[in-house]
Tab-separated table of C-alpha atoms in Angstrom:
chain	number	residue	atom	x	y	z
A	1	MET	CA	25.836	6.163	-0.671
A	2	SER	CA	23.060	3.622	-1.287
A	3	ARG	CA	23.642	2.080	2.142
A	4	ARG	CA	23.284	5.496	3.756
A	5	ARG	CA	20.116	6.223	1.784
A	6	ILE	CA	18.585	2.893	2.830
A	7	ASP	CA	19.378	3.651	6.474
A	8	GLN	CA	17.833	7.106	6.095
A	9	LEU	CA	14.641	5.720	4.572
A	10	ILE	CA	14.195	3.099	7.270
A	11	SER	CA	14.865	5.701	9.972
A	12	SER	CA	12.297	7.964	8.319
A	13	THR	CA	9.637	5.276	7.888
A	14	LEU	CA	9.695	3.604	11.308
A	15	PRO	CA	8.460	6.618	13.346
A	16	PHE	CA	5.576	7.119	10.920
A	17	LEU	CA	4.625	3.448	11.252
A	18	HIS	CA	4.571	3.922	15.012
A	19	ASP	CA	2.444	7.052	14.624
A	20	VAL	CA	-0.048	5.273	12.353
A	21	ALA	CA	-0.321	2.357	14.791
A	22	ALA	CA	-0.903	4.727	17.707
A	23	LYS	CA	-3.601	6.654	15.839
A	24	CYS	CA	-5.195	3.389	14.728
A	25	GLU	CA	-5.600	2.313	18.349
A	26	GLU	CA	-6.758	5.793	19.320
A	27	ILE	CA	-9.725	5.756	16.940
A	28	LEU	CA	-11.011	2.331	18.011
A	29	PRO	CA	-13.707	1.185	17.394
A	30	HIS	CA	-13.703	1.600	13.626
A	31	ASP	CA	-17.424	0.980	13.120
A	32	SER	CA	-17.973	4.067	10.953
A	33	LEU	CA	-14.822	3.502	8.878
A	34	PRO	CA	-13.897	1.076	6.072
A	35	PRO	CA	-12.602	-2.382	7.151
A	36	SER	CA	-9.063	-1.513	6.064
A	37	PHE	CA	-8.716	0.832	9.034
A	38	TYR	CA	-9.031	-2.184	11.316
A	39	ASN	CA	-6.361	-4.125	9.412
A	40	THR	CA	-3.874	-1.256	9.376
A	41	LEU	CA	-2.556	-2.027	12.861
A	42	GLU	CA	-1.567	-5.569	11.881
A	43	TRP	CA	-0.131	-4.578	8.518
A	44	ALA	CA	1.883	-1.666	9.913
A	45	ALA	CA	3.428	-4.059	12.443
A	46	LEU	CA	4.278	-6.478	9.631
A	47	VAL	CA	6.027	-3.786	7.589
A	48	ARG	CA	7.912	-2.697	10.704
A	49	GLU	CA	9.169	-6.279	11.151
A	50	ILE	CA	10.369	-6.388	7.550
A	51	LEU	CA	12.205	-3.070	7.877
A	52	ARG	CA	13.919	-4.223	11.074
A	53	SER	CA	14.940	-7.385	9.263
A	54	ILE	CA	16.435	-5.341	6.421
A	55	GLU	CA	18.443	-3.371	8.993
A	56	ASP	CA	19.770	-6.592	10.524
A	57	GLN	CA	20.651	-8.078	7.138
A	58	LEU	CA	22.511	-4.918	6.137
A	59	LYS	CA	24.518	-5.037	9.355
A	60	ALA	CA	25.338	-8.684	8.661
A	61	ASN	CA	26.440	-7.773	5.113
A	62	SER	CA	23.949	-10.275	3.680
A	63	LEU	CA	22.283	-7.690	1.433
A	64	ASP	CA	23.626	-5.760	-1.523
A	65	PRO	CA	23.097	-2.079	-0.592
A	66	ASN	CA	23.501	-1.144	-4.248
A	67	ASP	CA	20.498	-3.224	-5.315
A	68	SER	CA	18.163	-0.584	-6.741
A	69	THR	CA	15.042	-2.654	-6.042
A	70	ILE	CA	15.602	-2.286	-2.300
A	71	LEU	CA	15.861	1.480	-2.546
A	72	GLU	CA	12.808	1.745	-4.799
A	73	ALA	CA	10.717	-0.430	-2.486
A	74	LEU	CA	11.698	1.556	0.596
A	75	GLU	CA	11.009	4.891	-1.092
A	76	SER	CA	7.524	3.742	-2.060
A	77	THR	CA	6.826	2.433	1.440
A	78	ASP	CA	8.090	5.653	3.008
A	79	GLU	CA	5.809	7.728	0.788
A	80	ALA	CA	2.817	5.528	1.608
A	81	VAL	CA	3.271	5.585	5.372
A	82	LYS	CA	3.489	9.384	5.361
A	83	ASP	CA	0.208	9.535	3.449
A	84	LEU	CA	-1.317	7.114	5.951
A	85	SER	CA	-0.122	9.237	8.849
A	86	VAL	CA	-1.842	12.324	7.456
A	87	MET	CA	-5.023	10.315	6.862
A	88	PHE	CA	-5.133	8.835	10.368
A	89	ARG	CA	-4.332	12.132	12.047
A	90	THR	CA	-7.144	13.813	10.127
A	91	VAL	CA	-9.657	11.107	11.054
A	92	SER	CA	-8.560	10.987	14.698
A	93	GLU	CA	-9.371	14.676	15.132
A	94	ALA	CA	-13.088	13.944	14.698
A	95	SER	CA	-15.409	12.438	17.292
A	96	GLU	CA	-16.213	8.723	17.091
A	97	PHE	CA	-19.486	9.286	15.233
A	98	GLU	CA	-18.010	11.831	12.812
A	99	ARG	CA	-14.943	9.868	11.716
A	100	GLY	CA	-16.617	8.253	8.730
A	101	ALA	CA	-17.698	11.651	7.408
A	102	ARG	CA	-14.250	13.109	8.138
A	103	TYR	CA	-12.635	10.326	6.118
A	104	GLU	CA	-14.981	10.982	3.187
A	105	ASP	CA	-14.165	14.699	3.353
A	106	PHE	CA	-10.465	13.849	3.355
A	107	LEU	CA	-10.855	11.769	0.193
A	108	ARG	CA	-12.424	14.676	-1.649
A	109	LYS	CA	-9.233	16.699	-1.325
A	110	PRO	CA	-7.027	16.946	-4.429
A	111	ASN	CA	-4.518	14.116	-4.883
A	112	SER	CA	-5.977	12.061	-2.029
A	113	SER	CA	-6.196	8.266	-2.287
A	114	ALA	CA	-8.399	5.692	-0.592
A	115	ILE	CA	-6.908	3.836	2.354
A	116	GLU	CA	-6.946	0.584	0.361
A	117	THR	CA	-4.725	2.134	-2.306
A	118	VAL	CA	-2.267	3.597	0.202
A	119	LEU	CA	-2.050	0.355	2.173
A	120	LEU	CA	-1.366	-1.560	-1.009
A	121	GLN	CA	1.511	0.802	-1.783
A	122	LEU	CA	2.787	0.356	1.783
A	123	LEU	CA	2.874	-3.423	1.430
A	124	GLN	CA	3.898	-3.829	-2.210
A	125	GLY	CA	7.565	-2.959	-1.728
A	126	PRO	CA	8.219	-5.383	1.140
A	127	HIS	CA	6.106	-8.031	-0.599
A	128	GLN	CA	8.130	-7.864	-3.820
A	129	LEU	CA	11.456	-7.889	-1.950
A	130	VAL	CA	10.428	-11.012	-0.058
A	131	LYS	CA	8.768	-12.712	-3.032
A	132	LYS	CA	11.860	-12.277	-5.211
A	133	SER	CA	14.161	-13.324	-2.333
A	134	THR	CA	15.930	-9.970	-2.462
A	135	ILE	CA	15.671	-9.994	1.323
A	136	LYS	CA	15.218	-12.864	3.751
A	137	ALA	CA	11.947	-13.300	5.618
A	138	THR	CA	10.228	-16.044	7.561
A	139	PRO	CA	7.589	-18.191	5.828
A	140	ASP	CA	4.997	-16.662	8.137
A	141	GLN	CA	5.970	-13.132	7.108
A	142	TYR	CA	5.722	-14.084	3.442
A	143	HIS	CA	2.291	-15.654	3.922
A	144	GLN	CA	1.094	-12.605	5.854
A	145	LEU	CA	2.242	-10.304	3.048
A	146	GLU	CA	0.580	-12.508	0.415
A	147	LYS	CA	-2.680	-12.564	2.364
A	148	ALA	CA	-2.627	-8.802	2.919
A	149	ILE	CA	-2.096	-8.102	-0.789
A	150	ASN	CA	-4.857	-10.532	-1.761
A	151	ASP	CA	-7.248	-9.141	0.849
A	152	LEU	CA	-6.702	-5.595	-0.384
A	153	GLY	CA	-7.164	-6.689	-3.969
A	154	SER	CA	-10.572	-8.146	-3.164
A	155	LEU	CA	-11.894	-5.073	-1.348
A	156	GLN	CA	-14.213	-2.511	-2.886
A	157	SER	CA	-12.486	0.862	-2.766
A	158	SER	CA	-13.827	3.306	-0.188
A	159	LEU	CA	-13.163	6.160	-2.617
A	160	PRO	CA	-16.293	8.331	-3.083
A	161	THR	CA	-18.129	7.590	-6.318
A	162	ASP	CA	-17.516	11.121	-7.597
A	163	LYS	CA	-13.755	10.556	-7.764
A	164	THR	CA	-11.681	8.775	-10.390
A	165	ALA	CA	-11.140	5.038	-10.111
A	166	GLN	CA	-7.909	3.811	-8.512
A	167	MET	CA	-5.867	1.463	-10.700
A	168	ILE	CA	-2.774	-0.359	-9.559
A	169	HIS	CA	-0.511	-2.646	-11.551
A	170	ASN	CA	1.612	-5.121	-9.633
A	171	GLY	CA	3.145	-8.149	-11.289
A	172	GLU	CA	3.231	-9.960	-14.605
A	173	GLY	CA	0.773	-9.699	-17.459
A	174	ASP	CA	-1.147	-6.899	-19.120
A	175	ILE	CA	-4.146	-5.304	-17.446
A	176	PHE	CA	-7.096	-3.760	-19.252
A	177	SER	CA	-8.973	-1.596	-16.747
A	178	ASN	CA	-12.405	-0.292	-17.558
A	179	ALA	CA	-12.699	2.680	-15.213
A	180	SER	CA	-15.696	2.760	-12.905
A	181	ASN	CA	-16.579	4.875	-9.905
A	182	GLY	CA	-14.743	4.011	-6.734
A	183	ARG	CA	-13.197	0.754	-7.987
A	184	GLN	CA	-9.660	-0.502	-7.654
A	185	ASN	CA	-8.247	-2.430	-10.607
A	186	ILE	CA	-5.287	-4.431	-9.418
A	187	ASN	CA	-3.162	-6.726	-11.541
A	188	LYS	CA	-0.337	-8.664	-9.961
A	189	GLY	CA	1.861	-8.637	-13.066
A	190	SER	CA	4.570	-6.685	-14.857
A	191	GLY	CA	2.901	-6.106	-18.192
A	192	THR	CA	1.300	-3.037	-19.709
A	193	GLN	CA	-1.739	-1.469	-18.080
A	194	TYR	CA	-4.453	0.047	-20.275
A	195	ASN	CA	-7.025	2.269	-18.545
A	196	SER	CA	-10.122	3.800	-20.099
A	197	ASP	CA	-13.704	4.720	-19.356
A	198	ARG	CA	-14.755	2.549	-22.304
A	199	MET	CA	-12.899	-0.056	-24.304
A	200	THR	CA	-13.624	-1.899	-27.548
A	201	TRP	CA	-11.681	-4.565	-29.383
A	202	ASP	CA	-11.930	-5.044	-33.158
A	203	SER	CA	-12.371	-8.648	-34.237
A	204	LYS	CA	-11.089	-9.752	-37.621
A	205	PRO	CA	-12.557	-12.817	-39.328
A	206	PRO	CA	-10.148	-15.680	-39.931
A	207	PRO	CA	-8.475	-15.659	-43.367
């Protein structure tokens, strides 16, 4: 059953990756849009490579189809690419000079996320599978995933300042996130995440 579900998820995700790549090329140049729009083409291709590799490894019986981490990663990636597809289709409907404003309007809709947040979700699953050697990948693919995650982590969120901050926890260690307008708080760890508009810590004198 898990093998079938993995196949279904990959079959579901690949067409959306193709759609996102096509829309990304369609809206070139990206001058009025955040830098992450430009990087999406490369990162979508990278995720597509990883998914094809998972297919090949399943066929070669070199993966455990019952490994829950594979299923969880693919489900997260599938959700992210569908969100990206909606975002790119919305932006592509506007003229070249109106795309920036269309993107901002899109972000003001309920439950919408900035492109940086969605791209991070897209890449996190494959990155963790490769990093933990759950799946095989080339050194170049691993380095590309590492660089993409780090690049996204260093970017200022394009979320409008009147929306809640985006906070993402990915890896080991606790994260204490002081919420601020339009910021992403990303921790590559697996500890507890504490989010608040304001935080204080009580200090006790030594005994």
